[in-house]
């Protein structure tokens, strides 16, 4: 995987992050009767018409594609909830509102595969895009404040996709500051070595009078 190709900067492609998100559970409403499905990741079902149950989103998409269920959007994907999150994001320039770790990937999958099950889909899509823009702007503002004295950066409540995008820039920025912004950190080992070389002149010899 792409994340394993460079051990110094672990980064996944958007498709790989989306693949990881497909194990998240969503609620479906089957329209058929079906026995339980025994998977490596767990058992799901049995399924009964009009009785909701939770399954991984990859299974929900597969059943939806075959016309065997409808998908219930998560509670956080309502217009009311997203509007509240957007307002809170704008009012708190230094804080990120708690959202599902895979909210970007989940919303993308549902928009593409279950768009007819999402009420007010255009408004929901617009709100999520606005939330993403506000959060990325906060990240950019935080990166501008990094200095040579920065030893760590804490960004709470970032999502998987946001972390994946920010991480390589953050790592390179800190590496650049340590390399170019703190020359004393680089020169210190050299001066230590030179002092050691001056002091260490080999075994002493006794001075005998002539």
PDB file of C-alpha atoms in Angstrom, residues 36-169:
ATOM      1  CA  UNK A  36     -27.488 -14.396   8.524  1.00  0.00           C
ATOM      2  CA  UNK A  37     -24.276 -13.700   6.642  1.00  0.00           C
ATOM      3  CA  UNK A  38     -21.166 -15.169   8.249  1.00  0.00           C
ATOM      4  CA  UNK A  39     -18.162 -13.004   7.369  1.00  0.00           C
ATOM      5  CA  UNK A  40     -14.563 -12.936   8.538  1.00  0.00           C
ATOM      6  CA  UNK A  41     -15.234  -9.562  10.170  1.00  0.00           C
ATOM      7  CA  UNK A  42     -18.375 -10.858  11.941  1.00  0.00           C
ATOM      8  CA  UNK A  43     -21.889 -12.184  11.536  1.00  0.00           C
ATOM      9  CA  UNK A  44     -24.656  -9.942  10.209  1.00  0.00           C
ATOM     10  CA  UNK A  45     -28.342 -10.745  10.136  1.00  0.00           C
ATOM     11  CA  UNK A  46     -30.656 -12.544   9.851  1.00  0.00           C
ATOM     12  CA  UNK A  47     -32.530  -9.908   7.898  1.00  0.00           C
ATOM     13  CA  UNK A  48     -36.270  -9.316   8.036  1.00  0.00           C
ATOM     14  CA  UNK A  49     -38.392  -6.904   5.959  1.00  0.00           C
ATOM     15  CA  UNK A  50     -38.793  -3.433   7.472  1.00  0.00           C
ATOM     16  CA  UNK A  51     -36.718  -4.283  10.557  1.00  0.00           C
ATOM     17  CA  UNK A  52     -33.618  -2.120  10.750  1.00  0.00           C
ATOM     18  CA  UNK A  53     -30.184  -3.538  11.476  1.00  0.00           C
ATOM     19  CA  UNK A  54     -26.567  -2.385  11.320  1.00  0.00           C
ATOM     20  CA  UNK A  55     -24.044  -3.662   8.794  1.00  0.00           C
ATOM     21  CA  UNK A  56     -20.679  -2.441   7.434  1.00  0.00           C
ATOM     22  CA  UNK A  57     -21.108   0.200   4.806  1.00  0.00           C
ATOM     23  CA  UNK A  58     -19.579  -2.044   2.113  1.00  0.00           C
ATOM     24  CA  UNK A  59     -22.341  -4.589   2.757  1.00  0.00           C
ATOM     25  CA  UNK A  60     -24.994  -1.871   2.829  1.00  0.00           C
ATOM     26  CA  UNK A  61     -23.802  -0.644  -0.571  1.00  0.00           C
ATOM     27  CA  UNK A  62     -23.845  -4.173  -1.993  1.00  0.00           C
ATOM     28  CA  UNK A  63     -27.400  -4.827  -0.754  1.00  0.00           C
ATOM     29  CA  UNK A  64     -28.554  -1.389  -1.884  1.00  0.00           C
ATOM     30  CA  UNK A  65     -27.145  -1.990  -5.366  1.00  0.00           C
ATOM     31  CA  UNK A  66     -29.237  -5.182  -5.627  1.00  0.00           C
ATOM     32  CA  UNK A  67     -32.378  -3.412  -4.430  1.00  0.00           C
ATOM     33  CA  UNK A  68     -32.548  -5.406  -1.197  1.00  0.00           C
ATOM     34  CA  UNK A  69     -32.487  -2.557   1.321  1.00  0.00           C
ATOM     35  CA  UNK A  70     -32.592   1.154   1.927  1.00  0.00           C
ATOM     36  CA  UNK A  71     -29.966   3.016   3.934  1.00  0.00           C
ATOM     37  CA  UNK A  72     -30.715   5.238   6.886  1.00  0.00           C
ATOM     38  CA  UNK A  73     -28.316   8.196   6.973  1.00  0.00           C
ATOM     39  CA  UNK A  74     -26.446   8.649  10.275  1.00  0.00           C
ATOM     40  CA  UNK A  75     -27.894  11.164  12.709  1.00  0.00           C
ATOM     41  CA  UNK A  76     -24.985  13.550  12.187  1.00  0.00           C
ATOM     42  CA  UNK A  77     -25.921  13.877   8.486  1.00  0.00           C
ATOM     43  CA  UNK A  78     -29.099  15.819   9.203  1.00  0.00           C
ATOM     44  CA  UNK A  79     -29.366  19.456   8.113  1.00  0.00           C
ATOM     45  CA  UNK A  80     -29.999  20.562  11.696  1.00  0.00           C
ATOM     46  CA  UNK A  81     -26.973  18.761  13.093  1.00  0.00           C
ATOM     47  CA  UNK A  82     -24.609  19.874  10.316  1.00  0.00           C
ATOM     48  CA  UNK A  83     -25.789  23.476  10.598  1.00  0.00           C
ATOM     49  CA  UNK A  84     -24.958  23.418  14.311  1.00  0.00           C
ATOM     50  CA  UNK A  85     -21.514  21.945  13.603  1.00  0.00           C
ATOM     51  CA  UNK A  86     -20.765  24.559  10.942  1.00  0.00           C
ATOM     52  CA  UNK A  87     -21.729  27.433  13.245  1.00  0.00           C
ATOM     53  CA  UNK A  88     -19.603  25.999  16.054  1.00  0.00           C
ATOM     54  CA  UNK A  89     -16.627  25.558  13.704  1.00  0.00           C
ATOM     55  CA  UNK A  90     -16.823  29.205  12.655  1.00  0.00           C
ATOM     56  CA  UNK A  91     -17.180  30.444  16.226  1.00  0.00           C
ATOM     57  CA  UNK A  92     -14.201  28.432  17.528  1.00  0.00           C
ATOM     58  CA  UNK A  93     -11.147  29.278  15.394  1.00  0.00           C
ATOM     59  CA  UNK A  94      -8.830  27.096  17.511  1.00  0.00           C
ATOM     60  CA  UNK A  95     -11.055  24.067  18.051  1.00  0.00           C
ATOM     61  CA  UNK A  96     -12.426  21.322  15.825  1.00  0.00           C
ATOM     62  CA  UNK A  97     -15.904  19.998  16.463  1.00  0.00           C
ATOM     63  CA  UNK A  98     -16.222  16.235  17.076  1.00  0.00           C
ATOM     64  CA  UNK A  99     -17.346  14.379  13.979  1.00  0.00           C
ATOM     65  CA  UNK A 100     -17.047  10.710  12.961  1.00  0.00           C
ATOM     66  CA  UNK A 101     -13.426   9.829  12.191  1.00  0.00           C
ATOM     67  CA  UNK A 102     -14.439   8.888   8.632  1.00  0.00           C
ATOM     68  CA  UNK A 103     -17.130  11.519   8.067  1.00  0.00           C
ATOM     69  CA  UNK A 104     -15.675  12.618   4.717  1.00  0.00           C
ATOM     70  CA  UNK A 105     -15.442   9.108   3.282  1.00  0.00           C
ATOM     71  CA  UNK A 106     -18.821   7.996   4.670  1.00  0.00           C
ATOM     72  CA  UNK A 107     -20.662  10.997   3.261  1.00  0.00           C
ATOM     73  CA  UNK A 108     -18.974  10.509  -0.121  1.00  0.00           C
ATOM     74  CA  UNK A 109     -20.014   6.851  -0.280  1.00  0.00           C
ATOM     75  CA  UNK A 110     -23.594   7.621   0.724  1.00  0.00           C
ATOM     76  CA  UNK A 111     -23.860  10.490  -1.762  1.00  0.00           C
ATOM     77  CA  UNK A 112     -22.713   8.188  -4.554  1.00  0.00           C
ATOM     78  CA  UNK A 113     -24.419   4.906  -3.642  1.00  0.00           C
ATOM     79  CA  UNK A 114     -27.509   5.859  -1.617  1.00  0.00           C
ATOM     80  CA  UNK A 115     -28.342   9.402  -2.692  1.00  0.00           C
ATOM     81  CA  UNK A 116     -32.069   8.639  -2.907  1.00  0.00           C
ATOM     82  CA  UNK A 117     -32.111   7.727   0.813  1.00  0.00           C
ATOM     83  CA  UNK A 118     -30.713  11.058   2.035  1.00  0.00           C
ATOM     84  CA  UNK A 119     -33.292  13.791   2.779  1.00  0.00           C
ATOM     85  CA  UNK A 120     -32.297  17.283   1.586  1.00  0.00           C
ATOM     86  CA  UNK A 121     -29.208  15.816  -0.064  1.00  0.00           C
ATOM     87  CA  UNK A 122     -28.139  19.045  -1.773  1.00  0.00           C
ATOM     88  CA  UNK A 123     -28.232  20.992   1.479  1.00  0.00           C
ATOM     89  CA  UNK A 124     -26.447  18.189   3.335  1.00  0.00           C
ATOM     90  CA  UNK A 125     -23.735  18.050   0.680  1.00  0.00           C
ATOM     91  CA  UNK A 126     -23.281  21.830   0.766  1.00  0.00           C
ATOM     92  CA  UNK A 127     -23.013  21.899   4.575  1.00  0.00           C
ATOM     93  CA  UNK A 128     -20.400  19.130   4.637  1.00  0.00           C
ATOM     94  CA  UNK A 129     -18.329  20.936   2.004  1.00  0.00           C
ATOM     95  CA  UNK A 130     -18.530  24.165   4.030  1.00  0.00           C
ATOM     96  CA  UNK A 131     -17.471  22.324   7.178  1.00  0.00           C
ATOM     97  CA  UNK A 132     -14.490  20.821   5.356  1.00  0.00           C
ATOM     98  CA  UNK A 133     -13.435  24.240   4.047  1.00  0.00           C
ATOM     99  CA  UNK A 134     -13.624  25.845   7.493  1.00  0.00           C
ATOM    100  CA  UNK A 135     -11.667  23.023   9.114  1.00  0.00           C
ATOM    101  CA  UNK A 136      -8.927  23.073   6.463  1.00  0.00           C
ATOM    102  CA  UNK A 137      -8.629  26.837   6.876  1.00  0.00           C
ATOM    103  CA  UNK A 138      -8.047  26.281  10.605  1.00  0.00           C
ATOM    104  CA  UNK A 139      -5.339  23.758   9.799  1.00  0.00           C
ATOM    105  CA  UNK A 140      -3.626  26.228   7.450  1.00  0.00           C
ATOM    106  CA  UNK A 141      -3.717  28.915  10.118  1.00  0.00           C
ATOM    107  CA  UNK A 142      -2.196  26.480  12.593  1.00  0.00           C
ATOM    108  CA  UNK A 143       0.626  25.568  10.189  1.00  0.00           C
ATOM    109  CA  UNK A 144       1.509  29.243   9.772  1.00  0.00           C
ATOM    110  CA  UNK A 145       2.174  29.493  13.520  1.00  0.00           C
ATOM    111  CA  UNK A 146       4.775  26.714  13.553  1.00  0.00           C
ATOM    112  CA  UNK A 147       8.213  28.001  14.509  1.00  0.00           C
ATOM    113  CA  UNK A 148      11.628  26.588  15.215  1.00  0.00           C
ATOM    114  CA  UNK A 149      10.652  26.172  18.867  1.00  0.00           C
ATOM    115  CA  UNK A 150       7.729  23.878  18.018  1.00  0.00           C
ATOM    116  CA  UNK A 151       8.340  20.330  19.254  1.00  0.00           C
ATOM    117  CA  UNK A 152       4.854  18.890  18.701  1.00  0.00           C
ATOM    118  CA  UNK A 153       1.503  19.865  17.236  1.00  0.00           C
ATOM    119  CA  UNK A 154      -1.798  18.741  18.729  1.00  0.00           C
ATOM    120  CA  UNK A 155      -4.887  18.847  16.521  1.00  0.00           C
ATOM    121  CA  UNK A 156      -7.836  17.263  18.302  1.00  0.00           C
ATOM    122  CA  UNK A 157     -10.907  15.850  16.486  1.00  0.00           C
ATOM    123  CA  UNK A 158      -9.383  15.750  13.008  1.00  0.00           C
ATOM    124  CA  UNK A 159     -10.818  13.110  10.695  1.00  0.00           C
ATOM    125  CA  UNK A 160      -8.893  10.356   8.913  1.00  0.00           C
ATOM    126  CA  UNK A 161      -8.820  12.170   5.568  1.00  0.00           C
ATOM    127  CA  UNK A 162      -7.813  15.467   7.184  1.00  0.00           C
ATOM    128  CA  UNK A 163      -4.970  13.812   9.076  1.00  0.00           C
ATOM    129  CA  UNK A 164      -3.853  12.056   5.906  1.00  0.00           C
ATOM    130  CA  UNK A 165      -3.658  15.358   4.017  1.00  0.00           C
ATOM    131  CA  UNK A 166      -2.050  17.393   6.803  1.00  0.00           C
ATOM    132  CA  UNK A 167       0.519  14.878   8.059  1.00  0.00           C
ATOM    133  CA  UNK A 168       3.150  15.115   5.257  1.00  0.00           C
ATOM    134  CA  UNK A 169       3.120  18.925   5.306  1.00  0.00           C
TER     135      UNK A 169
END
